[in-house]
CSV table of C-alpha atoms and ligand atoms in Angstrom, one decimal:
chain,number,residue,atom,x,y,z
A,147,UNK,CA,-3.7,-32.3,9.7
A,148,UNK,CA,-6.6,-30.5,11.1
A,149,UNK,CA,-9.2,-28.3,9.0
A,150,UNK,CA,-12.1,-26.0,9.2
A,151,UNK,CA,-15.4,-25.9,10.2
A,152,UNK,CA,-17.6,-23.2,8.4
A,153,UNK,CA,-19.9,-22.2,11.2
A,154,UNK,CA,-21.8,-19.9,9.0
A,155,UNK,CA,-21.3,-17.4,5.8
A,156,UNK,CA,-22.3,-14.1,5.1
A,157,UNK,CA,-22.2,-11.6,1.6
A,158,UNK,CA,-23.3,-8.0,1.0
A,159,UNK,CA,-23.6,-6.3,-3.3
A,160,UNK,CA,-24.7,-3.0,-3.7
A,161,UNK,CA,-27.6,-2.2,-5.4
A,162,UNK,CA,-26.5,-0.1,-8.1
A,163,UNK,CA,-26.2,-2.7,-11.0
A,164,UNK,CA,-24.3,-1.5,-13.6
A,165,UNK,CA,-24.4,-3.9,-17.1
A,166,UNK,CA,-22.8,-3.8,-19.9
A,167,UNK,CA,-25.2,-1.3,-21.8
A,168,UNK,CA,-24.2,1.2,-19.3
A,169,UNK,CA,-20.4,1.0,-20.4
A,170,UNK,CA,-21.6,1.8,-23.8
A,171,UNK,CA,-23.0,5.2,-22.8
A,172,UNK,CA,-19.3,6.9,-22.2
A,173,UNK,CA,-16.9,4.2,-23.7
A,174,UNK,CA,-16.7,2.9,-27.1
A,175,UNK,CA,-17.6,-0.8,-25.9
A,176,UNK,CA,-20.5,-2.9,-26.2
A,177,UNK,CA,-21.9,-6.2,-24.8
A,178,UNK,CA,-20.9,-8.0,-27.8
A,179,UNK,CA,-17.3,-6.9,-26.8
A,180,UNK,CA,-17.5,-7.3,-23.3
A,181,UNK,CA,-19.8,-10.9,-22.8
A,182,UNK,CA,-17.4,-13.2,-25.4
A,183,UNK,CA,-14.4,-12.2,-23.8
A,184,UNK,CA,-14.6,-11.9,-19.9
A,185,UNK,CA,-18.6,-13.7,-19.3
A,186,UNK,CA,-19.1,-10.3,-17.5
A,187,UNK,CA,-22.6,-9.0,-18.2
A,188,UNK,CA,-23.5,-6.7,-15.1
A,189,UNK,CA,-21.5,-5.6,-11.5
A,190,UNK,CA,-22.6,-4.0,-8.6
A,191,UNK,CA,-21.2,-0.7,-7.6
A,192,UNK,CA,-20.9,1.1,-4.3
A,193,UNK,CA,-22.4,4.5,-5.0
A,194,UNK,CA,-22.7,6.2,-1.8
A,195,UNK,CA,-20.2,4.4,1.0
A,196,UNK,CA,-17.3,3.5,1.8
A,197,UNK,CA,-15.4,-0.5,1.5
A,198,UNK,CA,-15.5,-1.2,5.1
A,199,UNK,CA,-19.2,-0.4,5.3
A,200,UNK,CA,-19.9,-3.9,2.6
A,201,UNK,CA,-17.5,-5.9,4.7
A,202,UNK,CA,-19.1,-5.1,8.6
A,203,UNK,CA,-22.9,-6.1,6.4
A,204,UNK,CA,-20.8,-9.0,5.0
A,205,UNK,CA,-19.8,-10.0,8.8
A,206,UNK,CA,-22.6,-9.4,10.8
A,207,UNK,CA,-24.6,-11.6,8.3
A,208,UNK,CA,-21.7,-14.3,9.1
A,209,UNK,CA,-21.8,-13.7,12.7
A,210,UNK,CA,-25.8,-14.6,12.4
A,211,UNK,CA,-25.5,-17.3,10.2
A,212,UNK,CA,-22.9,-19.1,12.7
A,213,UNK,CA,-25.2,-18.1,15.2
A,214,UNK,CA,-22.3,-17.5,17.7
A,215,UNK,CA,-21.9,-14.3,20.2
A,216,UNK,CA,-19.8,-12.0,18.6
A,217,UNK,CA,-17.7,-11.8,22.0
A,218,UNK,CA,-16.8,-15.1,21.0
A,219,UNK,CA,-14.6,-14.2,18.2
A,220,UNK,CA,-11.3,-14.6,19.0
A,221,UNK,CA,-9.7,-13.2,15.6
A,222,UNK,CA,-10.8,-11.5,12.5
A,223,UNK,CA,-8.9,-11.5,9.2
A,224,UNK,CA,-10.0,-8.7,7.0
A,225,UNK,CA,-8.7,-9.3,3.1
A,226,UNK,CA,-8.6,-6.2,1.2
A,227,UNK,CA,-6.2,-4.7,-1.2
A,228,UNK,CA,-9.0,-1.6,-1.3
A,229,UNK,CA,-8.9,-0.1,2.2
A,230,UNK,CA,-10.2,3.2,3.4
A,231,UNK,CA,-7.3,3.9,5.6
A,232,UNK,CA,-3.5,3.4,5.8
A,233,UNK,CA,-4.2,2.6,9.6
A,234,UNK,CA,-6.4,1.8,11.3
A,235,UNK,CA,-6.6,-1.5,9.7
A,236,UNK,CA,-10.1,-2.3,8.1
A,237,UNK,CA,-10.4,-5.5,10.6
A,238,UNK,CA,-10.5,-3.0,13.6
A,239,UNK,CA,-13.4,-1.2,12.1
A,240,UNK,CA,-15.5,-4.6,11.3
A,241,UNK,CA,-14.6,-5.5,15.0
A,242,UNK,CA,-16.0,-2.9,16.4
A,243,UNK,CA,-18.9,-2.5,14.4
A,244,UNK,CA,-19.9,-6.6,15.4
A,245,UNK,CA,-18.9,-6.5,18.9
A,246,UNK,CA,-16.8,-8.4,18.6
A,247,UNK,CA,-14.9,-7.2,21.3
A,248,UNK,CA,-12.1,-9.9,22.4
A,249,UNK,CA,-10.6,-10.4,18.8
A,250,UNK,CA,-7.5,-9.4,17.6
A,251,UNK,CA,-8.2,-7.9,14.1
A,252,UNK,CA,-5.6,-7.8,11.3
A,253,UNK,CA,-5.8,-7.4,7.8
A,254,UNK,CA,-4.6,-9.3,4.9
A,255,UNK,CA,-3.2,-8.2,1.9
A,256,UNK,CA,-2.6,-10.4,-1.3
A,257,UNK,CA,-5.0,-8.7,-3.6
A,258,UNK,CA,-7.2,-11.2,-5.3
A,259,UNK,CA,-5.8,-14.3,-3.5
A,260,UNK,CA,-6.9,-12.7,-0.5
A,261,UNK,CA,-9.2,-15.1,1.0
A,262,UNK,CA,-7.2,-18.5,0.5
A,263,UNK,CA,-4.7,-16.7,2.3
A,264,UNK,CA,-6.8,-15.8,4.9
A,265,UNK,CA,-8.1,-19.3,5.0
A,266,UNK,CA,-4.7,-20.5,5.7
A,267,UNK,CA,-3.8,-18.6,8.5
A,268,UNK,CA,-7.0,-19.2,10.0
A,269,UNK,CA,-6.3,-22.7,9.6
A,270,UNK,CA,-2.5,-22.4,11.2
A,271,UNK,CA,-4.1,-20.1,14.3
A,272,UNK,CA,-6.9,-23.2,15.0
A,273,UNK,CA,-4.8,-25.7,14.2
A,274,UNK,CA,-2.2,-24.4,17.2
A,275,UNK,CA,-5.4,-23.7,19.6
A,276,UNK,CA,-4.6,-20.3,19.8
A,277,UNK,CA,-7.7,-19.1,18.4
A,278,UNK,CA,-10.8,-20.7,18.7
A,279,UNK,CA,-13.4,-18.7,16.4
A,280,UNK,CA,-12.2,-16.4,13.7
A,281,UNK,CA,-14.4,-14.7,11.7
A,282,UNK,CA,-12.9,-14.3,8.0
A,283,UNK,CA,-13.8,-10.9,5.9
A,284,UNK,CA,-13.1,-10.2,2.4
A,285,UNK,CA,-14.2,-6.8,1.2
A,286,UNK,CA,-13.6,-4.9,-2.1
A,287,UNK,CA,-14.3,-1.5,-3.6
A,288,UNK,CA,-12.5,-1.5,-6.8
A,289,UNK,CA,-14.4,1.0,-8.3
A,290,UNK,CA,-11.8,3.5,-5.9
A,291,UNK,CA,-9.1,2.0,-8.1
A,292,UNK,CA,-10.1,2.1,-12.1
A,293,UNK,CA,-9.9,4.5,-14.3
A,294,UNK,CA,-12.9,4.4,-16.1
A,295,UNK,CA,-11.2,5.9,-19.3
A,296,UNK,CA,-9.5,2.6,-19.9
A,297,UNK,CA,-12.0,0.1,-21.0
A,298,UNK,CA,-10.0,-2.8,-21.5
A,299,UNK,CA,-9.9,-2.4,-17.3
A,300,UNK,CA,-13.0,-0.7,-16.1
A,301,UNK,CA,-15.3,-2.9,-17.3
A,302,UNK,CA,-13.8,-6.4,-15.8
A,303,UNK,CA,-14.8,-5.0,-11.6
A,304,UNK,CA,-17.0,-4.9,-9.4
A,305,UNK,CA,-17.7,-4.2,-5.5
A,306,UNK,CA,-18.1,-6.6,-3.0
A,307,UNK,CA,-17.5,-8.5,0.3
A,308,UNK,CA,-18.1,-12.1,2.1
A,309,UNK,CA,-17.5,-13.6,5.5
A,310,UNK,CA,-17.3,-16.8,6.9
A,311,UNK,CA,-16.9,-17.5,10.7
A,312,UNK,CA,-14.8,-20.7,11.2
A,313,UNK,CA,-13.8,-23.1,13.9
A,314,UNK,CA,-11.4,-26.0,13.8
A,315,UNK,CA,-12.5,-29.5,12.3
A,316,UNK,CA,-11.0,-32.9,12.3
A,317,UNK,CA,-11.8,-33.1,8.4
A,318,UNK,CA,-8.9,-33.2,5.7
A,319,UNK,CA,-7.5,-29.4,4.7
A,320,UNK,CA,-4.7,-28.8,2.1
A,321,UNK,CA,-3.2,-25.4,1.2
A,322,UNK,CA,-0.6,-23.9,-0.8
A,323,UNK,CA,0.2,-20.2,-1.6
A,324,UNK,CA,2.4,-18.6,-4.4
A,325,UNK,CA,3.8,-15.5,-5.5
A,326,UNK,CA,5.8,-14.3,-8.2
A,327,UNK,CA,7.2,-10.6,-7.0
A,328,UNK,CA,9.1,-10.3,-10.2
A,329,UNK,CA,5.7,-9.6,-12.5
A,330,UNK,CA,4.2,-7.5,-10.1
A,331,UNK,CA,4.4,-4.6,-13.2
A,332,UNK,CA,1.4,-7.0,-14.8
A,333,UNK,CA,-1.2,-5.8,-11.8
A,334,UNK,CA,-0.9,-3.4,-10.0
A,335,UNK,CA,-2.1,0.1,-8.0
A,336,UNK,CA,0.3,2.5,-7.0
A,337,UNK,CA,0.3,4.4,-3.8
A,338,UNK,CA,-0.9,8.4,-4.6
A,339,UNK,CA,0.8,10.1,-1.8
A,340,UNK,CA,-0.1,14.0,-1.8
A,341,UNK,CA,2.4,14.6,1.5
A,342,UNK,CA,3.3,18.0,2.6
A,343,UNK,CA,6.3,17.5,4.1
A,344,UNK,CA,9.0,20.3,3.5
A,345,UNK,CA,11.6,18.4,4.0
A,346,UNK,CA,11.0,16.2,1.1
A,347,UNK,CA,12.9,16.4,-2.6
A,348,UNK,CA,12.0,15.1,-5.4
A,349,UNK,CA,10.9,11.2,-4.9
A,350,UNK,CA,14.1,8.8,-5.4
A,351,UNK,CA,13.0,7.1,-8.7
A,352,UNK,CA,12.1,3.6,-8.4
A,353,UNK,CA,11.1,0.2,-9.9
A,354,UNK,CA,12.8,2.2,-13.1
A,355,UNK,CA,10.7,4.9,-12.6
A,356,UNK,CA,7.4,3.4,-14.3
A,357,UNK,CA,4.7,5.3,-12.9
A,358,UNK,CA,5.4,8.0,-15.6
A,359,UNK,CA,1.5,9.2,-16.7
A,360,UNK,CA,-0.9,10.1,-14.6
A,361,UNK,CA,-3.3,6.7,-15.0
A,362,UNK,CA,0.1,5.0,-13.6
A,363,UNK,CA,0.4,6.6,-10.7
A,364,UNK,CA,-3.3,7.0,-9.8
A,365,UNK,CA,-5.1,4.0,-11.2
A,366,UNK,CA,-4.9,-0.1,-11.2
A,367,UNK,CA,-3.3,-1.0,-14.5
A,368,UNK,CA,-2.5,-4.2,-15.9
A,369,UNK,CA,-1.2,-6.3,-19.3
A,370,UNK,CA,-4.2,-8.3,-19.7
A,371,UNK,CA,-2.7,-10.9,-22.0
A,372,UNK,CA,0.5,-11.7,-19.1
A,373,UNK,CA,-2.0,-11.6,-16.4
A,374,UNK,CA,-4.5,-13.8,-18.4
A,375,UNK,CA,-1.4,-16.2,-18.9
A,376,UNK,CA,0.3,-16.4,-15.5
A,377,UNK,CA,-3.4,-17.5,-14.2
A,378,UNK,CA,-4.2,-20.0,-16.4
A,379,UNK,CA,-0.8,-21.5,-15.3
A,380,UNK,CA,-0.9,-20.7,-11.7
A,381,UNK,CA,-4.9,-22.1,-11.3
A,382,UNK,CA,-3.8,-25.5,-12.5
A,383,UNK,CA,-0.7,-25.7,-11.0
A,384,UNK,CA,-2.2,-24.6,-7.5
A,385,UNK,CA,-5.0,-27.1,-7.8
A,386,UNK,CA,-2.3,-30.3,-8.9
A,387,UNK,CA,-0.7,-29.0,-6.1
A,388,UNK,CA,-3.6,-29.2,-3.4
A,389,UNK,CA,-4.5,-32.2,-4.6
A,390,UNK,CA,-1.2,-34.2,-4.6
A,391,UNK,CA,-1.4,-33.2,-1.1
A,392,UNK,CA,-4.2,-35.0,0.1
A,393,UNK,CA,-3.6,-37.8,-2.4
A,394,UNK,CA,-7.2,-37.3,-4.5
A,395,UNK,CA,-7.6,-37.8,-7.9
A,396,UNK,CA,-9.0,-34.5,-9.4
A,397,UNK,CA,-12.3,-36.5,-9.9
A,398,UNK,CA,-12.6,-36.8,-6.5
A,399,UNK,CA,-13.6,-32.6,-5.9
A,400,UNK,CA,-16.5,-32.6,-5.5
A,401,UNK,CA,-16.7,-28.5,-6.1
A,402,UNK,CA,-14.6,-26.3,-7.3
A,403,UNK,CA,-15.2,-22.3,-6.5
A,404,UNK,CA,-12.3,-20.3,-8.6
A,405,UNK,CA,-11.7,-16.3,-8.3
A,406,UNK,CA,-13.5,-15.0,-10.8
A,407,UNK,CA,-11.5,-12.6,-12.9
A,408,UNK,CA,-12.4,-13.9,-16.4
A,409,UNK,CA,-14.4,-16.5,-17.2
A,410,UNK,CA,-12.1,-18.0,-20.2
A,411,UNK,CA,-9.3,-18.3,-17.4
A,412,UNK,CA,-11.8,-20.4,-15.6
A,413,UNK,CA,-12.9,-22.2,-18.1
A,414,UNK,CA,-9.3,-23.0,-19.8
A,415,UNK,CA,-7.8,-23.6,-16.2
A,416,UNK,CA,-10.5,-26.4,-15.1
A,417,UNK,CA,-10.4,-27.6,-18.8
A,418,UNK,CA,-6.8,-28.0,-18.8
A,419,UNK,CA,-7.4,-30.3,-15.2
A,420,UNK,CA,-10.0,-32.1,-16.5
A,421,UNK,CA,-12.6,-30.8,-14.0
A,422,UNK,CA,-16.5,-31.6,-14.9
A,423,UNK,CA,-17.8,-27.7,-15.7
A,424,UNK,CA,-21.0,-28.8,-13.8
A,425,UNK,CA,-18.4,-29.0,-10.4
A,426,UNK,CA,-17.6,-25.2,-11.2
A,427,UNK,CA,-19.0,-22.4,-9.7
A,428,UNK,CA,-19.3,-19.1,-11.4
A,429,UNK,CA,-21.2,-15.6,-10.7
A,430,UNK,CA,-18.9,-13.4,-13.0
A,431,UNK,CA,-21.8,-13.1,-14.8
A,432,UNK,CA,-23.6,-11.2,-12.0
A,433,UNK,CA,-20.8,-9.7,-10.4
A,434,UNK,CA,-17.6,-8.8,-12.2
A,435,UNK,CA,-14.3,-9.5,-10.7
A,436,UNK,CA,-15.1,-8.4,-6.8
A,437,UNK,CA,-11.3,-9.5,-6.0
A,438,UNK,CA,-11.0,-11.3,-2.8
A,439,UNK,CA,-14.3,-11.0,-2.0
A,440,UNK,CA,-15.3,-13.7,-5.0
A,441,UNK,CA,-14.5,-16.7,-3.3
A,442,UNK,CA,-16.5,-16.0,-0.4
A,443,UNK,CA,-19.2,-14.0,-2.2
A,444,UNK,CA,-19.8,-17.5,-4.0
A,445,UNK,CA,-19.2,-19.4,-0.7
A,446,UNK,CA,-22.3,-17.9,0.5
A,447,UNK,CA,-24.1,-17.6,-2.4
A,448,UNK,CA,-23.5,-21.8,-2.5
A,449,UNK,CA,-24.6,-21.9,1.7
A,450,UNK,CA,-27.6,-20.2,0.8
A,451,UNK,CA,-28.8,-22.6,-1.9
A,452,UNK,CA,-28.2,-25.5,0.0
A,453,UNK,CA,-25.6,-26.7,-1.9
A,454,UNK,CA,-22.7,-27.3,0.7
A,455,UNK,CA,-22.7,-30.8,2.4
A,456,UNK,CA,-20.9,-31.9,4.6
A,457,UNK,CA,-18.4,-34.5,3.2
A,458,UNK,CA,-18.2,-32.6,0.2
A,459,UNK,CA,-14.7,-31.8,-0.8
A,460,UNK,CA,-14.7,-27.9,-1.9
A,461,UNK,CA,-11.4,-26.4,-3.8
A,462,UNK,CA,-10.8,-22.6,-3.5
A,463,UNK,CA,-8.2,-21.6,-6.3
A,464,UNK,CA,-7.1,-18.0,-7.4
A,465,UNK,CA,-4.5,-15.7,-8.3
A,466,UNK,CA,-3.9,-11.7,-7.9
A,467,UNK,CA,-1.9,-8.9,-8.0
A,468,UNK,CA,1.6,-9.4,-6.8
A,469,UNK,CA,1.7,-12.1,-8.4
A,470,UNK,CA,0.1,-14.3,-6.5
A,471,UNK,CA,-1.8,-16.8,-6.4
A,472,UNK,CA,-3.0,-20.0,-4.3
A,473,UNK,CA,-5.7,-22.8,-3.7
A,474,UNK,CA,-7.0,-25.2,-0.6
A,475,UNK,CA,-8.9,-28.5,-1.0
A,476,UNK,CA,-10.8,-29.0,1.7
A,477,UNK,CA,-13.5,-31.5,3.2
A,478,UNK,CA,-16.2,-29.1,4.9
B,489,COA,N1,-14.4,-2.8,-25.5
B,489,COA,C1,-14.0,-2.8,-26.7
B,489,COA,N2,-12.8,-3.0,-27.2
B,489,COA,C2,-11.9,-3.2,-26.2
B,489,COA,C3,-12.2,-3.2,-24.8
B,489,COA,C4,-13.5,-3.0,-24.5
B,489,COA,N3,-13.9,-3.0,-23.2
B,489,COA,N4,-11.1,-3.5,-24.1
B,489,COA,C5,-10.1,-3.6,-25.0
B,489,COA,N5,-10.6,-3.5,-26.3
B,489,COA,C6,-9.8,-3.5,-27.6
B,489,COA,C7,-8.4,-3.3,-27.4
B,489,COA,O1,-8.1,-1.9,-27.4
B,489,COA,C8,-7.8,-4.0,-28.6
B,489,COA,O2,-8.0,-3.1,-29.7
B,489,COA,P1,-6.9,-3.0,-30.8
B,489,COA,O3,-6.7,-4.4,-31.4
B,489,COA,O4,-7.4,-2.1,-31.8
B,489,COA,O5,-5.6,-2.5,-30.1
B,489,COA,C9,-8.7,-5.2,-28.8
B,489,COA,O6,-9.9,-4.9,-28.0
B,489,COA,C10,-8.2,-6.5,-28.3
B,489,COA,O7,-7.7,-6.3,-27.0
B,489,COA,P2,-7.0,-7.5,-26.2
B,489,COA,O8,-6.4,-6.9,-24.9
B,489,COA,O9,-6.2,-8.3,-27.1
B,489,COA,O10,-8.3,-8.3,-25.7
B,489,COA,P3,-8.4,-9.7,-25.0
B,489,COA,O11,-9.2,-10.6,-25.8
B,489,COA,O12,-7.0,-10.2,-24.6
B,489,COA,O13,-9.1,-9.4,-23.7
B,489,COA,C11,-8.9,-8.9,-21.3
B,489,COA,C12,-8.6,-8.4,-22.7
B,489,COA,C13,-8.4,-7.8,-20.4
B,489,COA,C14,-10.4,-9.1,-21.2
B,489,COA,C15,-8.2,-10.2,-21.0
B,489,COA,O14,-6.8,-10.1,-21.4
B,489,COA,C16,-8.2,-10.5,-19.6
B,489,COA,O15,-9.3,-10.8,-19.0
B,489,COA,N6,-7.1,-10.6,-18.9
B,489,COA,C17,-7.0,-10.8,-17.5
B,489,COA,C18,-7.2,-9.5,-16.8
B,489,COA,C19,-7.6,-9.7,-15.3
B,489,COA,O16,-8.4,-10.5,-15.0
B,489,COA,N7,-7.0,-9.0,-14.4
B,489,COA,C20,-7.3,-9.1,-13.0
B,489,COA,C21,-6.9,-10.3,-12.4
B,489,COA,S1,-7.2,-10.5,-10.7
């Protein structure tokens, strides 16, 4: 089976930092709360512009990094479960905003697990020849979602995005992707259509008519203790799974960069595979949960200290809304 070859990675945080402290000024919360639970002390928020504007800074850093002509790129996969638009997608507006004028751009949608499924595809598209170059964008802007009433949600997010522009290797790649449609009531962030059409009724009620307060049909809402369980679960079974795959031990990963939604579902997950902590990467710390755009966030993050070899084998695991969730092992 054929793999990838990360030509170069790219990632873009807004200034504005907000830390814990901050919370405490207009929610009854504290650091002493927040730290123990989640490892979050600080996220970056996007003030003053919109998502797409993080993923094209994200991308044109990529496209630098690879060093490659953007008329080179043959497809780009945008994940985002924040977008500024219904249509066009998000991918269209990073395309033109590169030059990258010969891709096909389409975006991807399974919320947090976002860029492992975007990985995948990529690697399906190069492994067929189709596409040559595909430039891979993950960009979030939470902060449009939350409802910053509800501190047991508001405090966990962040904004961000990462890239990473990728060709097709000979090296080892194994994927798998899950979902589990029936909990999607544990995360999720309902559509707030204000149409004028005078044709319409009342709306047909649906999924037994949940979305019955304002913050449900407005805001991202989730059970915290069913999400924190389904990902503990879904994190080790993901990785098992990957690794079964290629036949490796779980001693053999050489790195392991998780989504990073709550750093007591990273650390119970890895503990629970037996994976050395010093082999796990983590920047909740910095950065909130910046949903898909975590993995590649990190990815760069790792680039730009030197610490990706090649050889190495990396695993990508994580989960999201939907559910969903998923994780590659792969030699870079
Ligand atoms: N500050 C202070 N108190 C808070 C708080 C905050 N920010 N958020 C919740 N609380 C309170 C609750 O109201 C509750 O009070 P009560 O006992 O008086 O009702 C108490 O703290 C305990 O809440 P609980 O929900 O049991 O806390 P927890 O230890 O389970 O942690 C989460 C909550 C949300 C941090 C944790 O469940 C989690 O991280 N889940 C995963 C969520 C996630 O990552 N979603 C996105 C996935 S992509």
């Amino acid at each position: 089976m054929s793999g990838i070859e990360i030509l170069g990675t790219g990632s873009f945080v807004p200034d504005f930092i907000a830390d814990n402290n901050k919370f405490s000024e207009f929610l009854d919360t504290s650091d002493e709360w927040i730290t123990p639970r989640t490892g979050i002390k600080e996220r970056r928020i996007m003030t003053d512009k919109p998502n797409y504007y993080m993923g094209v800074q994200a991308a044109k850093k990529a496209v630098e990094d690879a060093n490659i002509d953007p008329k080179d790129i043959d497809l780009i996969l945008l994940s985002t479960c924040s977008p500024d638009f219904f249509y066009p997608s998000m991918a269209c507006l990073v395309q033109k905003a590169v030059g990258a004028e010969n891709a096909a751009a389409i975006d991807v949608n399974s919320a947090c697990t976002g860029f492992i499924t975007a990985m995948d595809i990529a690697q399906k598209y190069l492994a067929t020849g189709h596409y040559k170059t595909i430039l891979i964008v993950a960009t979030e802007k939470l902060s449009n979602h939350l409802d910053y009433t509800d501190r047991s949600m508001c405090i966990l997010f962040g904004d961000a995005a990462g890239a990473a522009v990728v060709r097709k290797s000979d090296k080892p790649f194994y994927s798998m992707l899950g979902a589990s449609g029936d909990e999607f009531e544990a995360l999720y962030c309902k559509v707030n259509y204000d149409a004028n059409c005078p044709f319409h009724g009342d709306d047909m009620p649906f999924y037994n008519n949940i979305f019955d307060t304002e913050a449900k049909q407005k805001y991202l809402q989730s059970d915290g203790h069913a999400v924190y369980k389904f990902a503990v679960n879904a994190m080790t079974k993901a990785v098992k799974n990957v690794a079964a795959q290629g036949g490796y031990d779980i001693g053999d990963i050489d790195l392991v960069v998780p989504h990073q939604a709550n750093l007591r579902i990273i650390k119970k997950s890895t503990e629970m595979l037996g994976i050395d902590p010093e082999k796990v990467y983590t920047n909740i710390q910095r950065l909130g949960n910046v949903s898909s755009a975590c993995i590649p966030v990190a990815l760069d993050e790792l680039n730009k200290q030197g610490r990706l070899h090649s050889g190495m084998k990396i695993c990508f695991v994580g989960f999201g809304a939907g559910l969903t969730y998923g994780a590659i092992i792969m030699e870079i």
